[in-house]
Amino acid sequence: MRTSMQRTELKAFLRARRAVLTPEAAGLPRGPRRLTPGLRREEVAALAEVGVTWYTWLEQGRAINVSAAALQRIARALSLSPTDEAYLFALMGLARTDVPEHQFQLPAVMHQVLDLYQAPAFVLDTVFNVLAWNRMAECLYGFGDSGDFGGPFADNHLWNAFMNPARRRLYPDFENGALNLLGMFRMNQAAHPEDPRFHQLIEALGAASAEFVELWQRCHTAPLSAITVPFFHPEFGDLSIHSMRLPIRDGDHVDRATAFFFAPANAATAASFARVARRLAAEQAAQSA
């Protein structure tokens, strides 16, 4: 525990979760002499297979050694939700262990939103695999057409930024654009340390690109906020784009994906988007005829 705020929050959090867990829910007898509806400290300690004194000190926020395995047993003893468990580990500054793979399904309505949006828009998961996109984004990025740059990372936005020449040419200021992507990716990795895909991608990019290694070693971080970036595309021309990033959360309120919505930052970009949108609309009308 590194701050008094964390110690104070840990005490309040553990006590609150212990107070709302009834003996019956934990598989314990209530007994005739119980004065409070929740579990006693000694009951939590027994369920978690830890010492009563040790658990008491933990709940008091004392500076004691805590392993990830012991903390996970406490989370199970208190019947914590995945979100609560992640919060408990974050308070202790520990990485979670033995976390089951989370199968995230992008809400179907997201595809409708993308199709209705009249500018490039797409969705990346936490490791930057492309989950969905609209036709404007397909025209700009060439999603779904990785050519000779496929393999296991064919649909990964970060991999293509470094390894696909057609994607690299989109960024007149490649270094700053790549640093921003890496900064968001690093934040995602910190939030999901149990996901092995981060290490796999970092290892593959490190072996394939010295430029990636140099930029990654700067340890840059970037918030999930809107930025204005220059682009160049043979059909769209020179663009100045506002890139808005919005988190998509699952039922446990954990960030599982990010939606990127592009908006024109100047009149020339707005005209370019409108021109490409008209072409796409005409092609769709011709196909429907």
Short mmCIF file of C-alpha atoms in Angstrom, two decimals:
data_model
loop_
_atom_site.label_atom_id
_atom_site.label_comp_id
_atom_site.label_asym_id
_atom_site.label_seq_id
_atom_site.Cartn_x
_atom_site.Cartn_y
_atom_site.Cartn_z
CA MET A 1 0.00 0.00 0.00
CA ARG A 2 1.59 3.23 -1.10
CA THR A 3 -0.75 6.02 0.00
CA SER A 4 -3.02 6.81 2.92
CA MET A 5 -5.89 7.12 0.46
CA GLN A 6 -5.37 3.52 -0.67
CA ARG A 7 -5.18 2.29 2.94
CA THR A 8 -8.36 4.18 3.86
CA GLU A 9 -10.19 2.90 0.79
CA LEU A 10 -9.03 -0.67 1.38
CA LYS A 11 -10.42 -0.63 4.93
CA ALA A 12 -13.75 0.78 3.80
CA PHE A 13 -14.00 -1.54 0.81
CA LEU A 14 -13.27 -4.80 2.65
CA ARG A 15 -15.56 -3.90 5.55
CA ALA A 16 -18.39 -2.94 3.20
CA ARG A 17 -18.13 -6.18 1.21
CA ARG A 18 -17.91 -8.27 4.39
CA ALA A 19 -20.97 -6.50 5.82
CA VAL A 20 -23.23 -7.29 2.84
CA LEU A 21 -22.28 -10.98 2.53
CA THR A 22 -24.65 -13.04 4.64
CA PRO A 23 -23.55 -16.31 6.28
CA GLU A 24 -26.15 -18.18 4.25
CA ALA A 25 -24.71 -16.82 0.99
CA ALA A 26 -21.24 -17.94 2.09
CA GLY A 27 -22.49 -21.41 3.04
CA LEU A 28 -22.15 -20.83 6.79
CA PRO A 29 -24.70 -21.28 9.60
CA ARG A 30 -26.09 -18.06 11.04
CA GLY A 31 -26.19 -19.25 14.64
CA PRO A 32 -28.29 -17.74 17.46
CA ARG A 33 -25.82 -15.17 18.81
CA ARG A 34 -24.97 -13.21 15.63
CA LEU A 35 -25.42 -9.45 16.15
CA THR A 36 -24.64 -8.29 12.59
CA PRO A 37 -26.05 -9.53 9.27
CA GLY A 38 -22.67 -9.86 7.53
CA LEU A 39 -19.67 -12.12 8.02
CA ARG A 40 -17.24 -11.87 10.91
CA ARG A 41 -13.53 -11.35 10.22
CA GLU A 42 -12.69 -14.83 11.48
CA GLU A 43 -15.22 -16.31 9.04
CA VAL A 44 -13.67 -14.50 6.08
CA ALA A 45 -10.23 -15.64 7.23
CA ALA A 46 -11.39 -19.25 7.45
CA LEU A 47 -13.03 -19.15 4.02
CA ALA A 48 -9.88 -17.61 2.51
CA GLU A 49 -7.56 -19.99 4.37
CA VAL A 50 -5.56 -17.15 5.96
CA GLY A 51 -4.83 -16.29 9.59
CA VAL A 52 -7.34 -14.18 11.49
CA THR A 53 -4.66 -11.77 12.68
CA TRP A 54 -3.25 -11.42 9.17
CA TYR A 55 -6.71 -10.71 7.72
CA THR A 56 -7.46 -8.22 10.50
CA TRP A 57 -4.26 -6.35 9.69
CA LEU A 58 -5.14 -6.39 5.98
CA GLU A 59 -8.58 -4.96 6.68
CA GLN A 60 -6.96 -2.32 8.88
CA GLY A 61 -4.70 -1.27 6.00
CA ARG A 62 -1.47 -2.19 7.74
CA ALA A 63 1.79 -2.61 5.81
CA ILE A 64 1.94 -6.41 5.47
CA ASN A 65 3.09 -8.78 2.73
CA VAL A 66 0.20 -9.85 0.50
CA SER A 67 0.49 -12.34 -2.35
CA ALA A 68 -1.76 -12.37 -5.40
CA ALA A 69 -2.90 -15.91 -4.54
CA ALA A 70 -3.96 -14.90 -1.00
CA LEU A 71 -5.76 -11.83 -2.31
CA GLN A 72 -7.63 -13.93 -4.84
CA ARG A 73 -8.75 -16.31 -2.08
CA ILE A 74 -10.07 -13.32 -0.13
CA ALA A 75 -11.92 -12.10 -3.22
CA ARG A 76 -13.58 -15.51 -3.54
CA ALA A 77 -14.39 -15.66 0.16
CA LEU A 78 -16.15 -12.29 -0.13
CA SER A 79 -17.88 -13.31 -3.40
CA LEU A 80 -16.47 -10.26 -5.16
CA SER A 81 -17.58 -9.49 -8.70
CA PRO A 82 -14.87 -9.34 -11.40
CA THR A 83 -14.94 -5.55 -11.17
CA ASP A 84 -14.62 -5.61 -7.37
CA GLU A 85 -11.76 -8.11 -7.60
CA ALA A 86 -9.93 -5.95 -10.15
CA TYR A 87 -10.40 -2.95 -7.86
CA LEU A 88 -9.07 -4.86 -4.84
CA PHE A 89 -5.95 -5.89 -6.76
CA ALA A 90 -5.48 -2.33 -8.01
CA LEU A 91 -5.64 -0.98 -4.45
CA MET A 92 -2.89 -3.43 -3.48
CA GLY A 93 -0.81 -2.74 -6.58
CA LEU A 94 -0.87 -6.42 -7.58
CA ALA A 95 -1.46 -8.12 -10.92
CA ARG A 96 -4.33 -10.59 -10.96
CA THR A 97 -3.57 -14.28 -11.47
CA ASP A 98 -5.63 -17.18 -12.77
CA VAL A 99 -8.04 -14.85 -14.60
CA PRO A 100 -10.33 -16.69 -17.02
CA GLU A 101 -10.30 -15.53 -20.62
CA HIS A 102 -12.97 -12.90 -21.14
CA GLN A 103 -15.05 -13.43 -24.25
CA PHE A 104 -16.19 -9.93 -25.17
CA GLN A 105 -18.94 -9.50 -27.74
CA LEU A 106 -19.27 -6.11 -29.38
CA PRO A 107 -22.88 -4.89 -28.97
CA ALA A 108 -24.81 -5.31 -32.21
CA VAL A 109 -26.03 -1.71 -32.04
CA MET A 110 -22.41 -0.56 -32.43
CA HIS A 111 -22.42 -1.81 -36.01
CA GLN A 112 -25.53 0.27 -36.71
CA VAL A 113 -23.89 3.35 -35.21
CA LEU A 114 -20.81 2.87 -37.39
CA ASP A 115 -22.91 2.48 -40.53
CA LEU A 116 -24.90 5.63 -39.78
CA TYR A 117 -21.80 7.74 -39.13
CA GLN A 118 -20.85 9.80 -42.21
CA ALA A 119 -17.07 9.80 -41.61
CA PRO A 120 -14.46 7.15 -40.83
CA ALA A 121 -15.21 5.21 -37.64
CA PHE A 122 -13.97 1.91 -36.25
CA VAL A 123 -13.60 -0.12 -33.05
CA LEU A 124 -10.43 -1.64 -31.55
CA ASP A 125 -10.25 -4.11 -28.69
CA THR A 126 -7.81 -3.56 -25.82
CA VAL A 127 -4.87 -5.06 -27.74
CA PHE A 128 -5.82 -3.01 -30.85
CA ASN A 129 -7.34 -5.77 -32.96
CA VAL A 130 -9.91 -4.22 -35.29
CA LEU A 131 -13.39 -5.45 -34.31
CA ALA A 132 -15.62 -3.39 -36.62
CA TRP A 133 -15.51 -0.50 -39.07
CA ASN A 134 -17.67 1.45 -41.50
CA ARG A 135 -17.11 1.86 -45.24
CA MET A 136 -15.42 5.24 -44.85
CA ALA A 137 -12.84 3.72 -42.50
CA GLU A 138 -12.39 0.81 -44.89
CA CYS A 139 -11.58 3.27 -47.69
CA LEU A 140 -9.14 5.22 -45.51
CA TYR A 141 -7.31 2.30 -43.85
CA GLY A 142 -7.93 -0.66 -46.15
CA PHE A 143 -9.33 -2.74 -43.29
CA GLY A 144 -9.75 -6.37 -44.26
CA ASP A 145 -7.05 -6.18 -46.95
CA SER A 146 -3.68 -6.79 -45.28
CA GLY A 147 -2.02 -8.12 -48.45
CA ASP A 148 1.41 -9.57 -47.67
CA PHE A 149 1.38 -8.14 -44.16
CA GLY A 150 -1.01 -10.64 -42.62
CA GLY A 151 -0.18 -13.59 -40.43
CA PRO A 152 -1.45 -13.77 -36.84
CA PHE A 153 -1.57 -9.96 -36.57
CA ALA A 154 -3.31 -9.22 -39.88
CA ASP A 155 -6.18 -7.44 -38.13
CA ASN A 156 -4.07 -5.60 -35.59
CA HIS A 157 -4.01 -1.83 -35.94
CA LEU A 158 -0.66 -1.35 -34.19
CA TRP A 159 1.06 -4.09 -36.19
CA ASN A 160 -0.11 -2.57 -39.46
CA ALA A 161 0.96 0.93 -38.41
CA PHE A 162 4.57 -0.26 -38.20
CA MET A 163 4.70 -3.12 -40.70
CA ASN A 164 2.29 -2.22 -43.54
CA PRO A 165 3.79 0.46 -45.85
CA ALA A 166 0.35 1.53 -47.07
CA ARG A 167 -0.71 2.28 -43.48
CA ARG A 168 2.54 4.09 -42.68
CA ARG A 169 1.99 6.46 -45.59
CA LEU A 170 -1.25 7.64 -43.98
CA TYR A 171 0.75 9.44 -41.27
CA PRO A 172 2.78 12.47 -42.47
CA ASP A 173 4.06 12.75 -38.87
CA PHE A 174 4.56 9.05 -38.24
CA GLU A 175 6.56 9.33 -35.03
CA ASN A 176 4.00 11.40 -33.14
CA GLY A 177 1.13 9.31 -34.47
CA ALA A 178 2.85 6.08 -33.51
CA LEU A 179 3.73 7.40 -30.06
CA ASN A 180 0.09 8.26 -29.44
CA LEU A 181 -1.00 4.74 -30.43
CA LEU A 182 1.73 3.20 -28.27
CA GLY A 183 0.74 5.43 -25.34
CA MET A 184 -2.86 4.21 -25.43
CA PHE A 185 -1.71 0.62 -25.95
CA ARG A 186 0.57 0.86 -22.90
CA MET A 187 -2.33 2.14 -20.77
CA ASN A 188 -4.46 -0.80 -21.94
CA GLN A 189 -1.71 -3.25 -21.06
CA ALA A 190 -1.48 -1.82 -17.54
CA ALA A 191 -5.24 -2.22 -17.12
CA HIS A 192 -5.22 -5.84 -18.39
CA PRO A 193 -1.96 -7.40 -17.15
CA GLU A 194 -3.48 -10.88 -17.30
CA ASP A 195 -3.95 -10.79 -21.09
CA PRO A 196 -1.06 -12.64 -22.83
CA ARG A 197 -1.83 -11.06 -26.21
CA PHE A 198 -0.03 -7.87 -25.19
CA HIS A 199 3.26 -9.70 -24.64
CA GLN A 200 2.84 -11.68 -27.86
CA LEU A 201 2.34 -8.55 -29.95
CA ILE A 202 5.14 -6.61 -28.24
CA GLU A 203 7.52 -9.54 -28.74
CA ALA A 204 6.59 -9.88 -32.43
CA LEU A 205 6.93 -6.16 -33.14
CA GLY A 206 10.20 -6.04 -31.22
CA ALA A 207 11.63 -8.78 -33.42
CA ALA A 208 10.33 -7.20 -36.64
CA SER A 209 10.87 -3.46 -36.16
CA ALA A 210 13.80 -1.61 -34.63
CA GLU A 211 11.73 1.55 -34.89
CA PHE A 212 9.05 0.02 -32.68
CA VAL A 213 11.69 -0.94 -30.10
CA GLU A 214 13.07 2.60 -30.00
CA LEU A 215 9.64 4.21 -29.59
CA TRP A 216 8.35 1.58 -27.12
CA GLN A 217 11.37 2.08 -24.89
CA ARG A 218 10.42 5.72 -24.39
CA CYS A 219 7.61 4.45 -22.10
CA HIS A 220 5.20 7.06 -23.47
CA THR A 221 1.63 7.06 -22.12
CA ALA A 222 -1.40 8.73 -23.67
CA PRO A 223 -4.90 9.33 -22.30
CA LEU A 224 -8.04 8.24 -24.09
CA SER A 225 -8.86 11.76 -25.28
CA ALA A 226 -9.50 13.54 -28.57
CA ILE A 227 -6.54 14.72 -30.64
CA THR A 228 -6.13 16.42 -34.02
CA VAL A 229 -3.89 14.57 -36.46
CA PRO A 230 -2.79 15.02 -40.10
CA PHE A 231 -3.41 12.23 -42.62
CA PHE A 232 -2.67 11.70 -46.28
CA HIS A 233 -4.50 9.26 -48.54
CA PRO A 234 -4.38 8.94 -52.34
CA GLU A 235 -8.16 9.30 -52.67
CA PHE A 236 -8.98 11.50 -49.68
CA GLY A 237 -5.99 13.81 -50.15
CA ASP A 238 -4.46 15.84 -47.32
CA LEU A 239 -6.62 15.63 -44.22
CA SER A 240 -6.77 17.25 -40.81
CA ILE A 241 -8.85 15.04 -38.51
CA HIS A 242 -10.27 15.30 -35.02
CA SER A 243 -9.93 11.77 -33.61
CA MET A 244 -12.45 11.12 -30.83
CA ARG A 245 -11.92 7.96 -28.72
CA LEU A 246 -14.72 6.51 -26.59
CA PRO A 247 -14.45 3.46 -24.29
CA ILE A 248 -16.83 0.51 -24.66
CA ARG A 249 -17.43 -1.41 -21.44
CA ASP A 250 -18.83 -4.85 -20.69
CA GLY A 251 -21.47 -5.81 -18.15
CA ASP A 252 -18.93 -5.57 -15.34
CA HIS A 253 -18.08 -1.98 -16.37
CA VAL A 254 -14.59 -3.01 -17.50
CA ASP A 255 -13.17 -1.29 -20.60
CA ARG A 256 -13.04 -3.92 -23.37
CA ALA A 257 -12.81 -1.85 -26.57
CA THR A 258 -12.43 1.68 -27.90
CA ALA A 259 -14.53 3.34 -30.60
CA PHE A 260 -12.72 5.84 -32.84
CA PHE A 261 -14.82 8.49 -34.55
CA PHE A 262 -13.15 10.88 -37.02
CA ALA A 263 -14.46 14.39 -37.68
CA PRO A 264 -13.07 16.96 -40.12
CA ALA A 265 -10.86 19.65 -38.58
CA ASN A 266 -11.04 21.96 -41.59
CA ALA A 267 -13.18 22.69 -44.64
CA ALA A 268 -10.98 20.75 -47.06
CA THR A 269 -11.28 17.60 -44.95
CA ALA A 270 -15.06 18.04 -44.67
CA ALA A 271 -15.28 18.34 -48.46
CA SER A 272 -13.13 15.24 -48.91
CA PHE A 273 -15.29 13.20 -46.54
CA ALA A 274 -18.44 14.38 -48.32
CA ARG A 275 -17.01 13.48 -51.73
CA VAL A 276 -16.03 9.96 -50.68
CA ALA A 277 -19.39 9.49 -48.92
CA ARG A 278 -21.21 10.43 -52.15
CA ARG A 279 -19.17 7.89 -54.11
CA LEU A 280 -19.91 5.14 -51.60
CA ALA A 281 -23.62 5.99 -51.60
CA ALA A 282 -23.69 5.87 -55.40
CA GLU A 283 -21.95 2.48 -55.43
CA GLN A 284 -24.39 1.10 -52.86
CA ALA A 285 -27.36 2.40 -54.87
CA ALA A 286 -26.00 0.80 -58.03
CA GLN A 287 -25.56 -2.53 -56.26
CA SER A 288 -29.13 -2.39 -54.95
CA ALA A 289 -30.61 -1.54 -58.33
#
